[in-house]
Short mmCIF file of N, CA and C in Angstrom, two decimals:
data_model
loop_
_atom_site.label_atom_id
_atom_site.label_comp_id
_atom_site.label_asym_id
_atom_site.label_seq_id
_atom_site.Cartn_x
_atom_site.Cartn_y
_atom_site.Cartn_z
N MET A 1373 28.64 5.53 31.16
CA MET A 1373 28.68 5.62 29.72
C MET A 1373 28.54 7.10 29.34
N ALA A 1374 29.42 7.59 28.51
CA ALA A 1374 29.41 8.99 28.11
C ALA A 1374 28.39 9.21 27.00
N SER A 1375 27.85 10.42 26.96
CA SER A 1375 26.87 10.77 25.96
C SER A 1375 27.23 12.11 25.35
N SER A 1376 26.94 12.24 24.07
CA SER A 1376 27.17 13.53 23.43
C SER A 1376 25.89 14.34 23.36
N LEU A 1377 24.84 13.87 24.01
CA LEU A 1377 23.55 14.55 23.98
C LEU A 1377 23.18 15.10 25.35
N THR A 1378 22.43 16.17 25.34
CA THR A 1378 21.87 16.70 26.58
C THR A 1378 20.64 15.87 26.94
N CYS A 1379 20.01 16.19 28.04
CA CYS A 1379 18.78 15.48 28.44
C CYS A 1379 17.71 15.64 27.36
N THR A 1380 17.59 16.84 26.81
CA THR A 1380 16.62 17.09 25.74
C THR A 1380 16.98 16.25 24.51
N GLY A 1381 18.28 16.13 24.21
CA GLY A 1381 18.72 15.32 23.08
C GLY A 1381 18.41 13.85 23.25
N VAL A 1382 18.54 13.35 24.47
CA VAL A 1382 18.22 11.95 24.73
C VAL A 1382 16.72 11.70 24.52
N ILE A 1383 15.90 12.62 25.00
CA ILE A 1383 14.44 12.49 24.80
C ILE A 1383 14.12 12.54 23.31
N TRP A 1384 14.79 13.47 22.58
CA TRP A 1384 14.60 13.58 21.13
C TRP A 1384 14.99 12.27 20.45
N ALA A 1385 16.12 11.67 20.87
CA ALA A 1385 16.57 10.42 20.27
C ALA A 1385 15.57 9.29 20.50
N LEU A 1386 15.06 9.19 21.71
CA LEU A 1386 14.10 8.13 22.01
C LEU A 1386 12.79 8.32 21.26
N LEU A 1387 12.28 9.55 21.24
CA LEU A 1387 11.05 9.83 20.50
C LEU A 1387 11.25 9.65 18.99
N SER A 1388 12.42 10.02 18.50
CA SER A 1388 12.72 9.82 17.08
C SER A 1388 12.71 8.34 16.73
N PHE A 1389 13.28 7.52 17.59
CA PHE A 1389 13.29 6.09 17.33
C PHE A 1389 11.88 5.51 17.35
N LEU A 1390 11.07 5.92 18.32
CA LEU A 1390 9.68 5.43 18.39
C LEU A 1390 8.88 5.86 17.16
N CYS A 1391 9.05 7.10 16.74
CA CYS A 1391 8.32 7.59 15.56
C CYS A 1391 8.80 6.90 14.29
N ALA A 1392 10.11 6.69 14.15
CA ALA A 1392 10.64 5.99 12.98
C ALA A 1392 10.14 4.55 12.94
N ALA A 1393 10.12 3.89 14.10
CA ALA A 1393 9.62 2.52 14.15
C ALA A 1393 8.14 2.46 13.78
N ALA A 1394 7.35 3.40 14.30
CA ALA A 1394 5.93 3.43 13.96
C ALA A 1394 5.71 3.71 12.48
N SER A 1395 6.51 4.59 11.89
CA SER A 1395 6.39 4.88 10.46
C SER A 1395 6.73 3.65 9.62
N CYS A 1396 7.78 2.94 10.00
CA CYS A 1396 8.17 1.75 9.24
C CYS A 1396 7.13 0.64 9.36
N VAL A 1397 6.60 0.44 10.55
CA VAL A 1397 5.55 -0.57 10.73
C VAL A 1397 4.33 -0.20 9.90
N GLY A 1398 3.94 1.07 9.93
CA GLY A 1398 2.80 1.52 9.13
C GLY A 1398 3.04 1.35 7.64
N PHE A 1399 4.27 1.58 7.22
CA PHE A 1399 4.60 1.44 5.80
C PHE A 1399 4.50 -0.01 5.34
N PHE A 1400 4.93 -0.95 6.18
CA PHE A 1400 4.94 -2.35 5.78
C PHE A 1400 3.58 -3.04 5.95
N MET A 1401 2.68 -2.47 6.73
CA MET A 1401 1.37 -3.11 6.94
C MET A 1401 0.42 -2.82 5.78
N PRO A 1402 -0.39 -3.78 5.37
CA PRO A 1402 -1.30 -3.59 4.24
C PRO A 1402 -2.67 -3.06 4.66
N TYR A 1403 -2.73 -2.18 5.63
CA TYR A 1403 -4.02 -1.73 6.13
C TYR A 1403 -4.25 -0.25 5.91
N TRP A 1404 -3.78 0.30 4.80
CA TRP A 1404 -3.96 1.73 4.51
C TRP A 1404 -5.41 2.02 4.14
N LEU A 1405 -6.00 1.17 3.33
CA LEU A 1405 -7.39 1.34 2.89
C LEU A 1405 -8.16 0.07 3.18
N TRP A 1406 -9.36 0.25 3.69
CA TRP A 1406 -10.24 -0.88 4.01
C TRP A 1406 -11.48 -0.79 3.15
N GLY A 1407 -12.06 -1.91 2.82
CA GLY A 1407 -13.30 -1.92 2.06
C GLY A 1407 -13.82 -3.33 1.93
N SER A 1408 -14.69 -3.53 0.96
CA SER A 1408 -15.20 -4.88 0.72
C SER A 1408 -15.31 -5.09 -0.78
N GLN A 1409 -15.14 -6.34 -1.16
CA GLN A 1409 -15.22 -6.70 -2.56
C GLN A 1409 -15.69 -8.14 -2.64
N LEU A 1410 -16.64 -8.39 -3.50
CA LEU A 1410 -17.25 -9.72 -3.64
C LEU A 1410 -17.73 -10.24 -2.28
N GLY A 1411 -18.21 -9.33 -1.44
CA GLY A 1411 -18.74 -9.71 -0.14
C GLY A 1411 -17.70 -10.03 0.92
N LYS A 1412 -16.44 -9.80 0.64
CA LYS A 1412 -15.36 -10.10 1.58
C LYS A 1412 -14.64 -8.80 1.95
N PRO A 1413 -14.17 -8.69 3.19
CA PRO A 1413 -13.39 -7.51 3.58
C PRO A 1413 -12.02 -7.54 2.91
N VAL A 1414 -11.59 -6.39 2.39
CA VAL A 1414 -10.28 -6.28 1.76
C VAL A 1414 -9.54 -5.09 2.36
N SER A 1415 -8.23 -5.14 2.30
CA SER A 1415 -7.40 -4.01 2.71
C SER A 1415 -6.11 -4.06 1.90
N PHE A 1416 -5.52 -2.90 1.70
CA PHE A 1416 -4.25 -2.89 1.00
C PHE A 1416 -3.46 -1.63 1.31
N GLY A 1417 -2.17 -1.72 1.10
CA GLY A 1417 -1.25 -0.61 1.25
C GLY A 1417 -0.59 -0.37 -0.09
N THR A 1418 0.55 0.32 -0.08
CA THR A 1418 1.18 0.64 -1.35
C THR A 1418 1.77 -0.58 -2.04
N PHE A 1419 2.29 -1.54 -1.31
CA PHE A 1419 2.88 -2.70 -1.97
C PHE A 1419 2.46 -4.03 -1.36
N ARG A 1420 1.46 -4.02 -0.48
CA ARG A 1420 0.93 -5.26 0.09
C ARG A 1420 -0.59 -5.21 0.04
N ARG A 1421 -1.22 -6.36 0.08
CA ARG A 1421 -2.68 -6.43 0.02
C ARG A 1421 -3.18 -7.64 0.79
N CYS A 1422 -4.42 -7.55 1.26
CA CYS A 1422 -5.07 -8.67 1.94
C CYS A 1422 -6.42 -8.91 1.29
N SER A 1423 -6.74 -10.17 1.06
CA SER A 1423 -8.00 -10.59 0.44
C SER A 1423 -8.17 -9.92 -0.92
N TYR A 1424 -7.62 -10.53 -1.93
CA TYR A 1424 -7.66 -9.95 -3.27
C TYR A 1424 -8.31 -10.93 -4.25
N PRO A 1425 -8.92 -10.40 -5.31
CA PRO A 1425 -9.59 -11.28 -6.27
C PRO A 1425 -8.60 -11.85 -7.30
N VAL A 1426 -8.84 -13.08 -7.70
CA VAL A 1426 -8.10 -13.72 -8.79
C VAL A 1426 -9.12 -14.44 -9.67
N HIS A 1427 -8.75 -14.61 -10.92
CA HIS A 1427 -9.63 -15.30 -11.84
C HIS A 1427 -9.39 -16.80 -11.75
N ASP A 1428 -10.43 -17.56 -11.37
CA ASP A 1428 -10.35 -19.01 -11.27
C ASP A 1428 -10.68 -19.59 -12.65
N GLU A 1429 -9.66 -20.18 -13.29
CA GLU A 1429 -9.82 -20.72 -14.64
C GLU A 1429 -10.81 -21.88 -14.68
N SER A 1430 -10.81 -22.72 -13.64
CA SER A 1430 -11.69 -23.89 -13.67
C SER A 1430 -13.16 -23.51 -13.56
N ARG A 1431 -13.47 -22.49 -12.77
CA ARG A 1431 -14.87 -22.08 -12.61
C ARG A 1431 -15.22 -20.87 -13.47
N GLN A 1432 -14.25 -20.30 -14.17
CA GLN A 1432 -14.45 -19.14 -15.03
C GLN A 1432 -15.13 -17.98 -14.30
N MET A 1433 -14.61 -17.69 -13.09
CA MET A 1433 -15.16 -16.57 -12.31
C MET A 1433 -14.09 -16.01 -11.38
N MET A 1434 -14.37 -14.84 -10.82
CA MET A 1434 -13.47 -14.22 -9.87
C MET A 1434 -13.74 -14.82 -8.49
N VAL A 1435 -12.67 -15.19 -7.78
CA VAL A 1435 -12.78 -15.68 -6.41
C VAL A 1435 -11.82 -14.87 -5.55
N MET A 1436 -12.13 -14.79 -4.27
CA MET A 1436 -11.30 -14.03 -3.34
C MET A 1436 -10.26 -14.94 -2.70
N VAL A 1437 -9.02 -14.52 -2.73
CA VAL A 1437 -7.94 -15.20 -2.02
C VAL A 1437 -7.84 -14.49 -0.67
N GLU A 1438 -8.15 -15.19 0.40
CA GLU A 1438 -8.20 -14.57 1.73
C GLU A 1438 -6.87 -14.76 2.46
N GLU A 1439 -5.85 -14.06 1.98
CA GLU A 1439 -4.54 -14.05 2.62
C GLU A 1439 -3.86 -12.73 2.28
N CYS A 1440 -2.83 -12.41 3.01
CA CYS A 1440 -2.07 -11.19 2.76
C CYS A 1440 -0.79 -11.52 2.02
N GLY A 1441 -0.35 -10.60 1.20
CA GLY A 1441 0.89 -10.82 0.49
C GLY A 1441 1.33 -9.59 -0.28
N ARG A 1442 2.53 -9.66 -0.82
CA ARG A 1442 3.08 -8.59 -1.64
C ARG A 1442 2.69 -8.82 -3.09
N TYR A 1443 2.81 -7.76 -3.87
CA TYR A 1443 2.63 -7.93 -5.31
C TYR A 1443 3.82 -8.72 -5.84
N ALA A 1444 3.64 -9.41 -6.95
CA ALA A 1444 4.68 -10.29 -7.49
C ALA A 1444 5.93 -9.52 -7.88
N SER A 1445 5.78 -8.31 -8.34
CA SER A 1445 6.92 -7.48 -8.74
C SER A 1445 6.57 -6.02 -8.51
N PHE A 1446 7.56 -5.16 -8.65
CA PHE A 1446 7.31 -3.72 -8.49
C PHE A 1446 6.33 -3.25 -9.56
N GLN A 1447 6.42 -3.78 -10.77
CA GLN A 1447 5.49 -3.41 -11.83
C GLN A 1447 4.10 -3.96 -11.58
N GLY A 1448 3.96 -4.93 -10.69
CA GLY A 1448 2.66 -5.48 -10.34
C GLY A 1448 1.84 -4.55 -9.45
N ILE A 1449 2.48 -3.53 -8.87
CA ILE A 1449 1.73 -2.54 -8.08
C ILE A 1449 0.79 -1.84 -9.04
N PRO A 1450 -0.50 -1.73 -8.70
CA PRO A 1450 -1.54 -1.38 -9.65
C PRO A 1450 -1.43 -0.06 -10.40
N SER A 1451 -0.84 0.96 -9.84
CA SER A 1451 -0.81 2.24 -10.56
C SER A 1451 0.53 2.94 -10.34
N ALA A 1452 0.82 3.87 -11.23
CA ALA A 1452 2.06 4.65 -11.12
C ALA A 1452 2.08 5.46 -9.83
N GLU A 1453 0.91 5.96 -9.42
CA GLU A 1453 0.84 6.74 -8.18
C GLU A 1453 1.24 5.90 -6.98
N TRP A 1454 0.78 4.64 -6.93
CA TRP A 1454 1.10 3.76 -5.81
C TRP A 1454 2.57 3.37 -5.85
N ARG A 1455 3.15 3.20 -7.05
CA ARG A 1455 4.58 2.91 -7.15
C ARG A 1455 5.41 4.09 -6.64
N ILE A 1456 5.03 5.30 -7.03
CA ILE A 1456 5.73 6.50 -6.56
C ILE A 1456 5.59 6.64 -5.05
N CYS A 1457 4.40 6.39 -4.54
CA CYS A 1457 4.17 6.48 -3.11
C CYS A 1457 5.01 5.46 -2.35
N THR A 1458 5.16 4.27 -2.90
CA THR A 1458 5.99 3.24 -2.27
C THR A 1458 7.43 3.72 -2.16
N ILE A 1459 7.96 4.30 -3.23
CA ILE A 1459 9.34 4.79 -3.22
C ILE A 1459 9.50 5.96 -2.26
N VAL A 1460 8.59 6.93 -2.33
CA VAL A 1460 8.69 8.14 -1.50
C VAL A 1460 8.55 7.80 -0.02
N THR A 1461 7.56 6.98 0.31
CA THR A 1461 7.35 6.62 1.71
C THR A 1461 8.50 5.76 2.23
N GLY A 1462 8.98 4.83 1.42
CA GLY A 1462 10.12 4.00 1.83
C GLY A 1462 11.37 4.84 2.05
N LEU A 1463 11.61 5.82 1.17
CA LEU A 1463 12.75 6.71 1.34
C LEU A 1463 12.61 7.54 2.62
N GLY A 1464 11.40 8.04 2.88
CA GLY A 1464 11.16 8.80 4.11
C GLY A 1464 11.38 7.96 5.35
N CYS A 1465 10.91 6.72 5.34
CA CYS A 1465 11.12 5.82 6.49
C CYS A 1465 12.60 5.52 6.68
N GLY A 1466 13.31 5.33 5.58
CA GLY A 1466 14.74 5.08 5.68
C GLY A 1466 15.49 6.26 6.29
N LEU A 1467 15.13 7.48 5.89
CA LEU A 1467 15.77 8.67 6.47
C LEU A 1467 15.45 8.79 7.95
N LEU A 1468 14.21 8.53 8.32
CA LEU A 1468 13.84 8.60 9.74
C LEU A 1468 14.62 7.58 10.57
N LEU A 1469 14.78 6.37 10.04
CA LEU A 1469 15.56 5.36 10.76
C LEU A 1469 17.03 5.74 10.86
N LEU A 1470 17.57 6.30 9.80
CA LEU A 1470 18.97 6.72 9.81
C LEU A 1470 19.23 7.73 10.92
N VAL A 1471 18.37 8.75 11.00
CA VAL A 1471 18.54 9.79 12.02
C VAL A 1471 18.31 9.21 13.42
N ALA A 1472 17.29 8.37 13.56
CA ALA A 1472 16.97 7.83 14.89
C ALA A 1472 18.09 6.93 15.40
N LEU A 1473 18.64 6.08 14.55
CA LEU A 1473 19.71 5.20 14.99
C LEU A 1473 21.00 5.98 15.27
N THR A 1474 21.27 7.02 14.48
CA THR A 1474 22.42 7.88 14.76
C THR A 1474 22.25 8.58 16.10
N ALA A 1475 21.04 9.07 16.37
CA ALA A 1475 20.77 9.75 17.64
C ALA A 1475 20.90 8.79 18.82
N LEU A 1476 20.43 7.55 18.63
CA LEU A 1476 20.57 6.57 19.71
C LEU A 1476 22.04 6.24 19.97
N MET A 1477 22.83 6.19 18.90
CA MET A 1477 24.27 5.96 19.11
C MET A 1477 24.90 7.14 19.85
N GLY A 1478 24.36 8.35 19.60
CA GLY A 1478 24.84 9.53 20.30
C GLY A 1478 24.57 9.49 21.79
N CYS A 1479 23.60 8.70 22.20
CA CYS A 1479 23.33 8.52 23.63
C CYS A 1479 24.43 7.71 24.31
N CYS A 1480 25.14 6.91 23.54
CA CYS A 1480 26.14 6.00 24.12
C CYS A 1480 27.59 6.41 23.84
N VAL A 1481 27.81 7.22 22.84
CA VAL A 1481 29.17 7.57 22.43
C VAL A 1481 29.38 9.07 22.65
N SER A 1482 30.43 9.41 23.35
CA SER A 1482 30.70 10.83 23.58
C SER A 1482 31.27 11.47 22.32
N GLU A 1483 30.97 12.72 22.14
CA GLU A 1483 31.44 13.55 21.04
C GLU A 1483 31.05 13.01 19.66
N LEU A 1484 29.97 12.28 19.57
CA LEU A 1484 29.50 11.80 18.27
C LEU A 1484 28.62 12.85 17.60
N ILE A 1485 27.78 13.49 18.38
CA ILE A 1485 26.85 14.47 17.82
C ILE A 1485 27.21 15.86 18.32
N SER A 1486 27.63 16.68 17.38
CA SER A 1486 27.94 18.08 17.69
C SER A 1486 26.70 18.93 17.37
N ARG A 1487 26.79 20.20 17.60
CA ARG A 1487 25.68 21.10 17.30
C ARG A 1487 25.37 21.07 15.80
N THR A 1488 26.39 21.06 14.97
CA THR A 1488 26.18 21.03 13.51
C THR A 1488 25.56 19.71 13.07
N VAL A 1489 26.06 18.60 13.60
CA VAL A 1489 25.50 17.29 13.25
C VAL A 1489 24.04 17.22 13.70
N GLY A 1490 23.73 17.76 14.87
CA GLY A 1490 22.35 17.78 15.35
C GLY A 1490 21.44 18.58 14.44
N ARG A 1491 21.93 19.70 13.94
CA ARG A 1491 21.11 20.52 13.02
C ARG A 1491 20.90 19.80 11.68
N VAL A 1492 21.96 19.18 11.17
CA VAL A 1492 21.83 18.42 9.92
C VAL A 1492 20.87 17.25 10.12
N ALA A 1493 21.00 16.57 11.25
CA ALA A 1493 20.09 15.44 11.54
C ALA A 1493 18.65 15.93 11.64
N GLY A 1494 18.44 17.09 12.24
CA GLY A 1494 17.09 17.65 12.30
C GLY A 1494 16.54 17.96 10.92
N GLY A 1495 17.39 18.47 10.03
CA GLY A 1495 16.97 18.74 8.65
C GLY A 1495 16.63 17.47 7.91
N ILE A 1496 17.46 16.44 8.08
CA ILE A 1496 17.18 15.15 7.44
C ILE A 1496 15.90 14.54 8.00
N GLN A 1497 15.70 14.69 9.29
CA GLN A 1497 14.48 14.18 9.91
C GLN A 1497 13.25 14.93 9.38
N PHE A 1498 13.37 16.23 9.22
CA PHE A 1498 12.27 17.02 8.65
C PHE A 1498 11.96 16.55 7.23
N LEU A 1499 12.99 16.28 6.44
CA LEU A 1499 12.79 15.78 5.08
C LEU A 1499 12.10 14.41 5.11
N GLY A 1500 12.54 13.54 6.02
CA GLY A 1500 11.92 12.22 6.14
C GLY A 1500 10.45 12.29 6.52
N VAL A 1501 10.13 13.17 7.46
CA VAL A 1501 8.73 13.35 7.86
C VAL A 1501 7.93 13.94 6.71
N SER A 1502 8.52 14.89 6.00
CA SER A 1502 7.82 15.50 4.86
C SER A 1502 7.52 14.47 3.79
N LEU A 1503 8.48 13.60 3.50
CA LEU A 1503 8.25 12.56 2.50
C LEU A 1503 7.20 11.56 2.96
N THR A 1504 7.28 11.17 4.22
CA THR A 1504 6.40 10.14 4.74
C THR A 1504 4.97 10.61 4.95
N LEU A 1505 4.80 11.76 5.56
CA LEU A 1505 3.46 12.20 5.95
C LEU A 1505 2.83 13.24 5.04
N HIS A 1506 3.64 14.08 4.42
CA HIS A 1506 3.06 15.19 3.68
C HIS A 1506 3.07 14.99 2.17
N LEU A 1507 4.13 14.42 1.63
CA LEU A 1507 4.24 14.30 0.19
C LEU A 1507 3.56 13.04 -0.35
N SER A 1508 3.69 11.92 0.34
CA SER A 1508 3.14 10.65 -0.16
C SER A 1508 1.64 10.70 -0.46
N PRO A 1509 0.80 11.29 0.41
CA PRO A 1509 -0.63 11.30 0.09
C PRO A 1509 -0.98 12.02 -1.21
N TRP A 1510 -0.17 12.96 -1.65
CA TRP A 1510 -0.47 13.67 -2.89
C TRP A 1510 -0.34 12.77 -4.10
N PHE A 1511 0.50 11.75 -4.02
CA PHE A 1511 0.61 10.80 -5.12
C PHE A 1511 -0.59 9.87 -5.17
N LEU A 1512 -1.28 9.71 -4.05
CA LEU A 1512 -2.42 8.81 -4.00
C LEU A 1512 -3.73 9.50 -4.33
N LEU A 1513 -3.79 10.82 -4.30
CA LEU A 1513 -5.05 11.53 -4.54
C LEU A 1513 -5.71 11.19 -5.88
N PRO A 1514 -4.96 11.10 -6.99
CA PRO A 1514 -5.64 10.72 -8.24
C PRO A 1514 -6.33 9.37 -8.14
N THR A 1515 -5.76 8.44 -7.39
CA THR A 1515 -6.36 7.13 -7.21
C THR A 1515 -7.61 7.23 -6.33
N TYR A 1516 -7.59 8.10 -5.31
CA TYR A 1516 -8.71 8.23 -4.41
C TYR A 1516 -9.98 8.65 -5.14
N PHE A 1517 -9.86 9.54 -6.10
CA PHE A 1517 -11.04 10.12 -6.72
C PHE A 1517 -11.71 9.18 -7.72
N HIS A 1518 -11.14 8.02 -7.96
CA HIS A 1518 -11.77 7.04 -8.84
C HIS A 1518 -12.74 6.13 -8.11
N HIS A 1519 -12.92 6.32 -6.81
CA HIS A 1519 -13.72 5.41 -6.01
C HIS A 1519 -14.71 6.18 -5.14
N THR A 1520 -15.64 5.48 -4.57
CA THR A 1520 -16.64 6.07 -3.70
C THR A 1520 -16.17 5.97 -2.26
N TRP A 1521 -16.21 7.07 -1.55
CA TRP A 1521 -15.73 7.11 -0.17
C TRP A 1521 -16.85 7.43 0.78
N THR A 1522 -16.74 6.94 2.00
CA THR A 1522 -17.66 7.33 3.05
C THR A 1522 -17.27 8.72 3.53
N PRO A 1523 -18.15 9.43 4.25
CA PRO A 1523 -17.80 10.77 4.70
C PRO A 1523 -16.51 10.83 5.52
N SER A 1524 -16.21 9.77 6.25
CA SER A 1524 -14.98 9.80 7.06
C SER A 1524 -13.75 9.43 6.23
N MET A 1525 -13.94 9.07 4.96
CA MET A 1525 -12.85 8.66 4.06
C MET A 1525 -12.09 7.47 4.63
N ALA A 1526 -12.75 6.61 5.37
CA ALA A 1526 -12.08 5.48 5.98
C ALA A 1526 -12.40 4.16 5.29
N LEU A 1527 -13.45 4.11 4.49
CA LEU A 1527 -13.86 2.84 3.90
C LEU A 1527 -13.94 2.97 2.39
N LEU A 1528 -13.24 2.14 1.69
CA LEU A 1528 -13.22 2.16 0.23
C LEU A 1528 -14.20 1.13 -0.30
N THR A 1529 -15.10 1.56 -1.17
CA THR A 1529 -16.04 0.65 -1.79
C THR A 1529 -15.56 0.40 -3.21
N LEU A 1530 -15.12 -0.80 -3.51
CA LEU A 1530 -14.54 -1.08 -4.80
C LEU A 1530 -15.54 -1.56 -5.84
N GLU A 1531 -16.75 -1.87 -5.44
CA GLU A 1531 -17.78 -2.37 -6.32
C GLU A 1531 -17.21 -3.37 -7.31
N GLU A 1532 -17.23 -3.10 -8.60
CA GLU A 1532 -16.75 -4.07 -9.58
C GLU A 1532 -15.42 -3.64 -10.19
N ASP A 1533 -14.73 -2.66 -9.61
CA ASP A 1533 -13.47 -2.19 -10.16
C ASP A 1533 -12.31 -2.93 -9.52
N TYR A 1534 -11.64 -3.77 -10.29
CA TYR A 1534 -10.54 -4.55 -9.77
C TYR A 1534 -9.19 -3.91 -10.09
N SER A 1535 -9.19 -2.71 -10.66
CA SER A 1535 -7.95 -2.13 -11.17
C SER A 1535 -6.92 -1.87 -10.09
N LEU A 1536 -7.35 -1.61 -8.86
CA LEU A 1536 -6.38 -1.34 -7.79
C LEU A 1536 -5.81 -2.60 -7.18
N LEU A 1537 -6.50 -3.70 -7.32
CA LEU A 1537 -6.06 -4.92 -6.65
C LEU A 1537 -5.39 -5.93 -7.57
N VAL A 1538 -5.68 -5.86 -8.84
CA VAL A 1538 -5.14 -6.85 -9.75
C VAL A 1538 -4.42 -6.11 -10.88
N SER A 1539 -3.16 -6.43 -11.09
CA SER A 1539 -2.43 -5.78 -12.16
C SER A 1539 -2.88 -6.35 -13.51
N PRO A 1540 -2.88 -5.53 -14.55
CA PRO A 1540 -3.35 -6.01 -15.87
C PRO A 1540 -2.39 -7.01 -16.48
#
């Protein structure tokens, strides 16, 4: 099978695919922030959540739904920052997958990737990484400062604030 990539290019293609896959899995998993609420462990990502409070009409109190799921709509995502982060991170993951799959095809098809295409792909990959890892957290910072964090910034304590988990 002919390849348009050098040995270094093949390694780049494989590592690009692994990194793109890891980024996409991380994006879709609801485990970005961990904490507890109403005595139950909770976690959530930009558009998914696990163990969230709902108002029980029959008992007139908040109860925890212990399951994972998406928000009902894009507008159901609790804040503008999280909606922007969802778009930016999703766009970054899409760009990373585009470059990785193109590079993998270059491993099997001769003359698919030239020097210019490789440079453009590297630029697109840099943009994807920038969107995914560097730009997205800046949209979440305003949300971070509304809560109490542990020194390691790994555990979110939501106390009685339901604004991040339940849309108004």
